[in-house]
Amino acid sequence: MATAGRVTIVGGGLGGLALARILHRHGITTTVYERDGSLSARAAGGTLGLNAESGQRALVEAGLFEQFRSIARDTGETTRLLDRFGVVHFDLAYEGGIGVRPEVDRGDLRRMLVDSLPEGVIRWNVTVLSAQKSSDGRTVLTLSNGTTVVADVLVGADGARSRVRPLLSDAVPVYSGVTFIEAFLSDVDATHPEAAHLVGPGSMYALSNGRGIIAQRNGGGVIRLYFAVKGDREWAHAFGDRTDTAGTRKRLLDLFHDFAPGLRALITESEGPLVPRPINALPVGHRWERTPGVTLLGDAAHLMSPFAGQGANLALLDAADLGAALAEHSDVDVALAAYETVMFPRAHMAGRASADNLVASFDTDAPKQLVDQARTFMQRRTGHSGGPSD
Ligand SMILES: Cc1cc2nc3c(=O)[nH]c(=O)nc-3n(C[C@H](O)[C@H](O)[C@H](O)COP(=O)(O)OP(=O)(O)OC[C@H]3O[C@@H](n4cnc5c(N)ncnc54)[C@H](O)[C@@H]3O)c2cc1C
């Protein structure tokens, strides 16, 4: 019977860090191998809305909820759905009080988790090159620094292209048919006041006929932009050639030629580089047979398109459930089985919702289905629907 003496975590994203923090609170030591050289090694990414029953619950388990409140924005909950003419079909205005879904900049959240861990837990600048089972049932990790380590309990929290996943499953992420071209606007209130007004304090989605402009207000006066285009991977990559920002901007303006001038201005005014981000997903319902001493969490387990807004929330919730299970059960494999029993069905449901939302967002002329869904959701959660008459 293996016990959780030391847990090896591959990946110091939100899920891996939250697990390390929660286990630390339970007196279980961890080592986190993280490919990035430091917190500032790459752009942190955009803003995340954390749900009460998932992301926020995990931060309570991590003992970091109050700290989270101090870096979150309630105004970030505001969500607008527009058509290509710029007509608003859904607008959840800021209602005040503790948010249903407060937003936080991903970089701030990751920093908070890193700062909550003792020195030395995170081994920065170490890429796990491969993970293999040894004859005694443990796992051997080959690291980019030329060494190998043996793990009794291994958690793959290493995202979309997980090196731990092949120990459990043959599944690989598949391109969804949609690519985001990412850009941003800075100092928006002073320099881009019309864009700031159009986007508002939270998120704005303008969707029409296989195309979308998604804008999210971040901290520090930044609006992050995603120009979503449908097309096969090669086309989308050539379309978003990051060495030719002016060319990509011109192609976007052509593609969004029938969008309202205010929406097209987001393309004209966007700051580069315009980075293509193909949206990939693991098969909906991805799962594996129980394998001694190894499991996955977050995107490594259930990568899905961002159209359900749940990936980071689920990574955090996985960490909370796995941490609690490892603390509760002295037999590691009982703990891993208990975690997977709750994780598989909820990941299945979220993966289904995300795949369906992607189709609804890009395969219909108007975002009607999304508006209906959003109204139903808000009616349930807040008692008002966010419609124009509210
Ligand atoms: C455009 C976009 C918008 C999104 N918006 C939202 C949203 O609003 N709400 C939401 O909930 N989710 C959102 N998501 C999804 C969310 O970003 C992910 O689901 C979440 O980051 C998953 O966390 P994770 O810890 O599992 O993986 P990751 O955040 O991918 O972290 C994995 C970590 O592992 C490290 N790593 C990878 N390979 C190795 C290796 N071999 N060795 C060592 N380290 C390694 C990486 O450097 C990284 O730090 C969005 C995603 C995208 C692409």
Coordinates of C-alpha atoms and ligand atoms in Angstrom, one line a residue:
M1 CA 0.0 0.0 0.0
A2 CA 1.5 3.3 -1.1
T3 CA 0.9 6.3 1.2
A4 CA 1.2 10.0 0.2
G5 CA 4.6 10.6 1.8
R6 CA 5.7 12.9 -1.0
V7 CA 3.7 13.9 -4.0
T8 CA 5.4 14.7 -7.3
I9 CA 3.5 17.2 -9.4
V10 CA 4.4 17.9 -13.0
G11 CA 3.3 21.5 -14.0
G12 CA 3.1 24.6 -12.0
G13 CA 0.0 26.1 -13.6
L14 CA -3.1 27.0 -11.6
G15 CA -4.1 23.3 -11.0
G16 CA -0.6 22.0 -10.0
L17 CA 0.1 25.0 -7.7
A18 CA -3.3 24.8 -6.0
L19 CA -2.7 21.1 -5.3
A20 CA 0.7 21.8 -3.8
R21 CA -0.8 24.5 -1.6
I22 CA -3.7 22.3 -0.4
L23 CA -1.4 19.4 0.3
H24 CA 1.0 21.7 2.2
R25 CA -1.9 22.7 4.4
H26 CA -2.5 19.0 5.2
G27 CA 1.2 18.5 6.0
I28 CA 1.9 16.5 2.8
T29 CA 5.1 17.5 1.1
T30 CA 5.3 18.0 -2.7
T31 CA 7.8 18.8 -5.4
V32 CA 6.5 20.7 -8.4
Y33 CA 8.5 20.6 -11.7
E34 CA 7.7 23.6 -13.8
R35 CA 9.0 24.2 -17.3
D36 CA 8.9 28.1 -17.0
G37 CA 12.1 29.7 -15.7
S38 CA 10.1 31.9 -13.4
L39 CA 6.7 33.5 -12.9
S40 CA 7.5 36.2 -15.4
A41 CA 9.0 33.9 -18.1
R42 CA 6.0 34.3 -20.4
A43 CA 2.9 36.5 -20.8
A44 CA 0.5 35.5 -18.0
G45 CA -2.7 35.4 -20.2
G46 CA -6.0 37.0 -19.7
T47 CA -8.7 37.2 -17.1
L48 CA -10.6 34.3 -15.5
G49 CA -14.0 34.3 -13.9
L50 CA -14.0 32.0 -10.9
N51 CA -17.3 30.2 -10.0
A52 CA -18.4 29.9 -6.4
E53 CA -18.8 26.1 -6.5
S54 CA -15.5 25.4 -8.2
G55 CA -12.6 27.9 -8.4
Q56 CA -13.7 29.9 -5.3
R57 CA -14.3 26.7 -3.3
A58 CA -10.8 25.5 -4.1
L59 CA -9.4 28.8 -2.9
V60 CA -11.3 28.4 0.3
E61 CA -9.7 24.9 0.7
A62 CA -6.3 26.5 0.0
G63 CA -6.9 29.1 2.7
L64 CA -6.5 31.9 0.2
F65 CA -10.1 33.1 -0.3
E66 CA -9.6 36.4 1.4
Q67 CA -6.5 37.1 -0.5
F68 CA -8.3 36.2 -3.7
R69 CA -11.0 38.7 -2.9
S70 CA -8.4 41.4 -2.6
I71 CA -7.2 40.9 -6.2
A72 CA -10.5 40.0 -7.8
R73 CA -12.8 42.4 -9.7
D74 CA -16.6 42.1 -9.2
T75 CA -17.2 44.3 -12.2
G76 CA -15.5 41.6 -14.3
E77 CA -18.7 39.6 -14.0
T78 CA -20.4 41.9 -16.5
T79 CA -21.0 40.0 -19.8
R80 CA -22.3 41.4 -23.0
L81 CA -23.4 39.4 -26.1
L82 CA -23.7 41.5 -29.3
D83 CA -24.5 40.7 -32.9
R84 CA -22.3 42.0 -35.7
F85 CA -24.2 45.3 -36.0
G86 CA -23.1 46.0 -32.4
V87 CA -26.7 45.5 -31.0
V88 CA -26.5 44.3 -27.5
H89 CA -28.7 41.2 -26.9
F90 CA -27.6 40.3 -23.4
D91 CA -26.0 42.6 -20.8
L92 CA -25.6 41.5 -17.2
A93 CA -24.9 44.8 -15.5
Y94 CA -22.9 44.9 -12.4
E95 CA -25.1 44.3 -9.4
G96 CA -22.7 44.9 -6.6
G97 CA -21.9 42.8 -3.5
I98 CA -19.9 39.6 -3.6
G99 CA -19.8 38.4 -7.1
V100 CA -21.3 35.3 -8.5
R101 CA -18.2 35.1 -10.8
P102 CA -15.6 37.6 -9.8
E103 CA -12.7 38.0 -12.4
V104 CA -9.0 37.9 -11.7
D105 CA -6.0 38.3 -13.9
R106 CA -4.4 34.9 -14.4
G107 CA -1.0 36.2 -13.6
D108 CA -2.1 37.7 -10.2
L109 CA -3.8 34.4 -9.3
R110 CA -0.7 32.3 -10.2
R111 CA 1.5 34.7 -8.2
M112 CA -0.7 34.4 -5.2
L113 CA -0.4 30.6 -5.3
V114 CA 3.3 30.6 -5.8
D115 CA 3.8 33.0 -2.9
S116 CA 1.7 30.7 -0.7
L117 CA 4.2 27.8 -1.0
P118 CA 7.4 27.3 1.0
E119 CA 10.7 28.0 -0.8
G120 CA 12.0 25.1 -2.8
V121 CA 8.7 23.3 -3.5
I122 CA 8.7 24.6 -7.1
R123 CA 11.7 23.5 -9.3
W124 CA 11.6 26.2 -11.9
N125 CA 13.1 25.7 -15.4
V126 CA 12.8 22.0 -15.2
T127 CA 10.9 20.3 -18.1
V128 CA 9.8 16.7 -17.6
L129 CA 10.8 15.0 -20.9
S130 CA 9.1 11.7 -20.3
A131 CA 7.5 9.5 -17.6
Q132 CA 7.9 5.8 -17.6
K133 CA 6.7 3.0 -15.3
S134 CA 9.5 1.0 -13.6
S135 CA 9.3 -2.7 -12.8
D136 CA 8.5 -1.9 -9.1
G137 CA 5.4 0.0 -10.1
R138 CA 6.9 3.5 -9.4
T139 CA 7.3 6.1 -12.1
V140 CA 10.6 7.4 -13.4
L141 CA 10.7 10.9 -14.7
T142 CA 13.4 12.1 -17.1
L143 CA 14.2 15.8 -16.6
S144 CA 15.6 18.4 -18.9
N145 CA 18.5 19.0 -16.5
G146 CA 19.9 15.6 -17.3
T147 CA 18.7 13.8 -14.2
T148 CA 16.0 11.3 -13.4
V149 CA 13.7 11.1 -10.4
V150 CA 11.5 8.3 -9.1
A151 CA 8.0 9.2 -8.0
D152 CA 5.8 7.1 -5.7
V153 CA 2.8 9.4 -6.3
L154 CA 2.7 11.3 -9.5
V155 CA 0.2 14.0 -10.6
G156 CA 0.3 15.2 -14.2
A157 CA -0.8 18.9 -14.0
D158 CA 1.1 19.7 -17.1
G159 CA -1.6 21.0 -19.4
A160 CA -2.7 20.3 -22.9
R161 CA 0.5 18.5 -24.1
S162 CA 1.0 16.5 -20.9
R163 CA 4.0 14.2 -20.7
V164 CA 2.3 12.2 -17.9
R165 CA -0.9 11.5 -19.9
P166 CA 0.6 8.7 -22.1
L167 CA 1.1 6.6 -18.9
L168 CA -2.7 6.5 -18.6
S169 CA -4.2 7.0 -22.0
D170 CA -3.5 7.2 -25.7
A171 CA -5.8 10.2 -26.2
V172 CA -4.3 13.4 -27.8
P173 CA -5.9 16.8 -28.1
V174 CA -7.7 17.5 -31.4
Y175 CA -8.0 20.8 -33.2
S176 CA -11.6 22.2 -32.8
G177 CA -11.7 24.0 -36.1
V178 CA -11.5 27.4 -34.4
T179 CA -8.4 29.6 -33.9
F180 CA -8.2 32.7 -31.7
I181 CA -5.9 35.5 -32.9
E182 CA -4.9 37.2 -29.7
A183 CA -4.1 40.9 -29.3
F184 CA -4.7 43.6 -26.7
L185 CA -5.3 47.3 -26.2
S186 CA -3.5 49.1 -23.4
D187 CA -4.2 52.3 -21.4
V188 CA -7.8 52.0 -22.8
D189 CA -9.5 54.7 -20.8
A190 CA -7.2 57.4 -22.0
T191 CA -6.2 56.1 -25.4
H192 CA -9.2 54.0 -26.6
P193 CA -12.2 55.4 -24.7
E194 CA -14.7 54.2 -27.4
A195 CA -13.4 50.7 -27.2
A196 CA -13.5 50.8 -23.4
H197 CA -17.1 52.0 -23.5
L198 CA -18.1 49.2 -26.0
V199 CA -16.5 46.4 -24.0
G200 CA -17.5 47.7 -20.6
P201 CA -16.0 46.5 -17.3
G202 CA -16.2 42.7 -18.1
S203 CA -16.4 40.6 -21.2
M204 CA -18.0 41.3 -24.6
Y205 CA -18.7 38.7 -27.3
A206 CA -19.7 39.8 -30.8
L207 CA -20.5 36.7 -32.8
S208 CA -21.8 36.2 -36.3
N209 CA -21.6 33.5 -39.0
G210 CA -18.5 31.6 -38.0
R211 CA -16.6 34.6 -36.7
G212 CA -16.3 36.3 -33.3
I213 CA -14.7 39.2 -31.6
I214 CA -14.2 38.5 -27.9
A215 CA -12.9 41.3 -25.6
Q216 CA -12.1 41.1 -21.9
R217 CA -11.3 43.9 -19.6
N218 CA -8.2 43.0 -17.6
G219 CA -6.5 44.9 -14.7
G220 CA -4.1 47.8 -15.4
G221 CA -6.2 49.4 -18.1
V222 CA -5.8 46.5 -20.6
I223 CA -8.4 45.0 -22.9
R224 CA -7.5 41.5 -24.1
L225 CA -8.9 40.7 -27.6
Y226 CA -9.5 37.4 -29.3
F227 CA -10.5 37.5 -33.0
A228 CA -12.0 34.0 -33.5
V229 CA -11.9 32.5 -36.9
K230 CA -13.0 29.2 -38.3
G231 CA -10.8 27.3 -40.6
D232 CA -8.5 24.3 -40.8
R233 CA -5.3 24.5 -38.8
E234 CA -2.9 25.2 -41.7
W235 CA -5.1 28.0 -43.0
A236 CA -5.6 29.5 -39.5
H237 CA -1.8 29.4 -38.9
A238 CA -1.0 31.1 -42.2
F239 CA -3.8 33.6 -41.6
G240 CA -2.2 34.5 -38.3
D241 CA 1.4 34.7 -39.4
R242 CA 3.0 36.3 -36.3
T243 CA 5.8 37.8 -38.4
D244 CA 3.4 39.8 -40.4
T245 CA 1.2 41.7 -38.0
A246 CA 0.1 44.3 -40.5
G247 CA -0.9 41.6 -43.0
T248 CA -2.9 39.7 -40.3
R249 CA -4.7 42.9 -39.3
K250 CA -5.6 43.5 -42.9
R251 CA -6.9 39.9 -43.3
L252 CA -8.9 40.3 -40.1
L253 CA -10.5 43.5 -41.4
D254 CA -11.4 41.8 -44.6
L255 CA -12.9 38.8 -42.8
F256 CA -14.9 41.0 -40.4
H257 CA -15.9 43.4 -43.2
D258 CA -19.6 43.3 -42.3
F259 CA -19.1 44.0 -38.6
A260 CA -20.1 47.4 -37.2
P261 CA -17.4 50.2 -37.4
G262 CA -17.0 50.2 -33.6
L263 CA -16.2 46.5 -33.6
R264 CA -13.8 46.7 -36.5
A265 CA -12.0 49.5 -34.7
L266 CA -10.9 46.9 -32.1
I267 CA -9.0 45.3 -35.0
T268 CA -7.6 48.5 -36.3
E269 CA -6.5 49.8 -32.9
S270 CA -5.2 46.4 -31.6
E271 CA -1.6 46.2 -30.5
G272 CA 0.4 43.2 -31.8
P273 CA 1.9 40.8 -32.1
L274 CA -1.3 39.1 -33.3
V275 CA -0.7 35.6 -31.9
P276 CA -2.6 32.6 -33.4
R277 CA -3.9 30.3 -30.7
P278 CA -5.5 27.2 -32.2
I279 CA -8.3 25.8 -29.8
N280 CA -7.8 22.1 -29.1
A281 CA -9.7 19.7 -27.0
L282 CA -9.4 16.1 -25.7
P283 CA -12.3 13.8 -26.6
V284 CA -15.4 14.6 -24.5
G285 CA -15.6 12.1 -21.7
H286 CA -11.8 11.3 -21.7
R287 CA -11.0 8.8 -18.9
W288 CA -8.6 6.0 -18.1
E289 CA -8.3 2.8 -16.1
R290 CA -7.1 3.2 -12.6
T291 CA -3.3 3.0 -12.7
P292 CA -1.4 2.7 -9.4
G293 CA 0.3 5.9 -8.1
V294 CA -0.6 8.2 -11.1
T295 CA -3.3 10.6 -12.0
L296 CA -4.0 13.8 -14.0
L297 CA -5.8 17.0 -13.3
G298 CA -6.9 20.1 -15.2
D299 CA -6.2 20.4 -18.9
A300 CA -3.9 17.3 -18.8
A301 CA -7.0 15.3 -17.9
H302 CA -9.8 17.2 -19.7
L303 CA -8.6 19.9 -22.1
M304 CA -11.7 21.6 -23.5
S305 CA -12.4 24.8 -25.6
P306 CA -12.8 27.9 -23.5
F307 CA -16.4 28.2 -24.5
A308 CA -17.8 27.0 -21.2
G309 CA -15.4 29.2 -19.2
Q310 CA -14.6 26.3 -16.9
G311 CA -11.1 25.0 -17.7
A312 CA -9.3 27.0 -14.9
N313 CA -12.2 26.5 -12.5
L314 CA -12.1 22.7 -13.0
A315 CA -8.3 22.6 -12.7
L316 CA -8.7 24.3 -9.3
L317 CA -11.6 22.1 -8.2
D318 CA -9.7 19.0 -9.3
A319 CA -6.8 20.2 -7.0
A320 CA -9.2 20.6 -4.1
D321 CA -10.8 17.2 -4.5
L322 CA -7.5 15.4 -5.1
G323 CA -5.9 17.2 -2.2
A324 CA -8.8 16.3 0.1
A325 CA -8.7 12.6 -1.0
L326 CA -4.9 12.3 -0.5
A327 CA -5.3 13.8 3.0
E328 CA -8.2 11.6 3.9
H329 CA -7.1 8.2 2.7
S330 CA -3.9 6.6 3.8
D331 CA -3.9 4.3 0.8
V332 CA -2.9 6.4 -2.2
D333 CA -4.8 4.3 -4.7
V334 CA -8.0 4.5 -2.7
A335 CA -7.5 8.3 -2.7
L336 CA -6.8 8.5 -6.5
A337 CA -9.9 6.3 -7.2
A338 CA -12.1 8.5 -5.0
Y339 CA -10.8 11.6 -6.8
E340 CA -11.3 10.2 -10.3
T341 CA -14.9 9.0 -9.4
V342 CA -16.0 12.6 -8.9
M343 CA -13.7 14.2 -11.5
F344 CA -14.6 12.1 -14.6
P345 CA -18.4 12.8 -14.7
R346 CA -18.1 16.5 -14.1
A347 CA -15.3 16.8 -16.7
H348 CA -17.5 14.9 -19.1
M349 CA -20.4 17.4 -18.5
A350 CA -18.2 20.5 -18.9
G351 CA -16.5 19.1 -22.0
R352 CA -20.0 18.5 -23.5
A353 CA -21.1 22.0 -22.7
S354 CA -18.0 23.5 -24.0
A355 CA -18.2 21.6 -27.3
D356 CA -21.9 22.5 -27.7
N357 CA -21.2 26.2 -27.0
L358 CA -18.4 26.2 -29.5
V359 CA -20.9 25.0 -32.2
A360 CA -23.6 27.4 -31.0
S361 CA -21.1 30.3 -31.2
F362 CA -19.8 29.6 -34.7
D363 CA -22.4 27.7 -36.6
T364 CA -25.4 30.0 -36.2
D365 CA -26.0 33.4 -37.7
A366 CA -27.0 35.2 -34.5
P367 CA -25.9 34.2 -31.0
K368 CA -29.5 33.4 -30.1
Q369 CA -28.8 30.1 -28.5
L370 CA -26.1 31.6 -26.3
V371 CA -28.4 34.5 -25.3
D372 CA -31.1 32.1 -24.3
Q373 CA -28.6 30.0 -22.3
A374 CA -27.2 33.1 -20.6
R375 CA -30.7 34.3 -19.7
T376 CA -31.7 30.9 -18.3
F377 CA -28.4 30.7 -16.3
M378 CA -28.7 34.2 -14.8
Q379 CA -32.4 33.7 -14.0
R380 CA -31.5 30.7 -12.0
R381 CA -28.5 32.3 -10.3
T382 CA -29.7 35.9 -9.6
G383 CA -33.4 36.1 -10.3
H384 CA -33.0 38.5 -13.2
S385 CA -32.2 37.7 -16.8
G386 CA -29.8 40.4 -18.0
G387 CA -32.2 41.1 -20.9
P388 CA -32.6 44.7 -22.3
S389 CA -35.7 45.2 -20.3
D390 CA -34.2 44.3 -16.9
Ligands
LIG1 C1 -8.0 31.8 -24.8 C2 -8.4 31.0 -23.5 C3 -9.2 31.6 -22.6 C4 -9.6 30.9 -21.5 N1 -10.5 31.5 -20.6 C5 -10.9 30.8 -19.5 C6 -11.8 31.3 -18.5 O1 -12.3 32.4 -18.7 N2 -12.2 30.6 -17.5 C7 -11.7 29.3 -17.2 O2 -12.0 28.7 -16.2 N3 -10.8 28.8 -18.1 C8 -10.4 29.5 -19.2 N4 -9.5 28.9 -20.1 C9 -8.9 27.6 -19.8 C10 -7.8 27.6 -18.8 O3 -6.8 28.5 -19.2 C11 -7.1 26.3 -18.6 O4 -8.1 25.3 -18.5 C12 -6.3 26.3 -17.3 O5 -5.2 27.1 -17.4 C13 -5.8 24.8 -17.0 O6 -4.9 24.9 -15.9 P1 -3.8 23.7 -15.7 O7 -3.1 24.0 -14.4 O8 -4.5 22.4 -15.9 O9 -2.9 23.8 -17.0 P2 -1.9 25.0 -17.4 O10 -2.5 26.3 -17.0 O11 -1.7 24.8 -18.9 O12 -0.6 24.7 -16.7 C14 0.3 23.7 -17.0 C15 1.7 24.1 -16.5 O13 2.5 22.9 -16.8 C16 3.8 23.4 -17.3 N5 4.3 22.3 -18.1 C17 3.8 21.8 -19.3 N6 4.5 20.8 -19.7 C18 5.5 20.6 -18.8 C19 6.5 19.7 -18.7 N7 6.7 18.7 -19.6 N8 7.4 19.7 -17.6 C20 7.2 20.7 -16.7 N9 6.2 21.6 -16.7 C21 5.4 21.6 -17.8 C22 3.4 24.7 -18.1 O14 4.5 25.5 -18.2 C23 2.3 25.3 -17.2 O15 2.8 26.1 -16.2 C24 -9.1 29.6 -21.2 C25 -8.2 29.1 -22.1 C26 -7.8 29.8 -23.3 C27 -6.8 29.1 -24.3

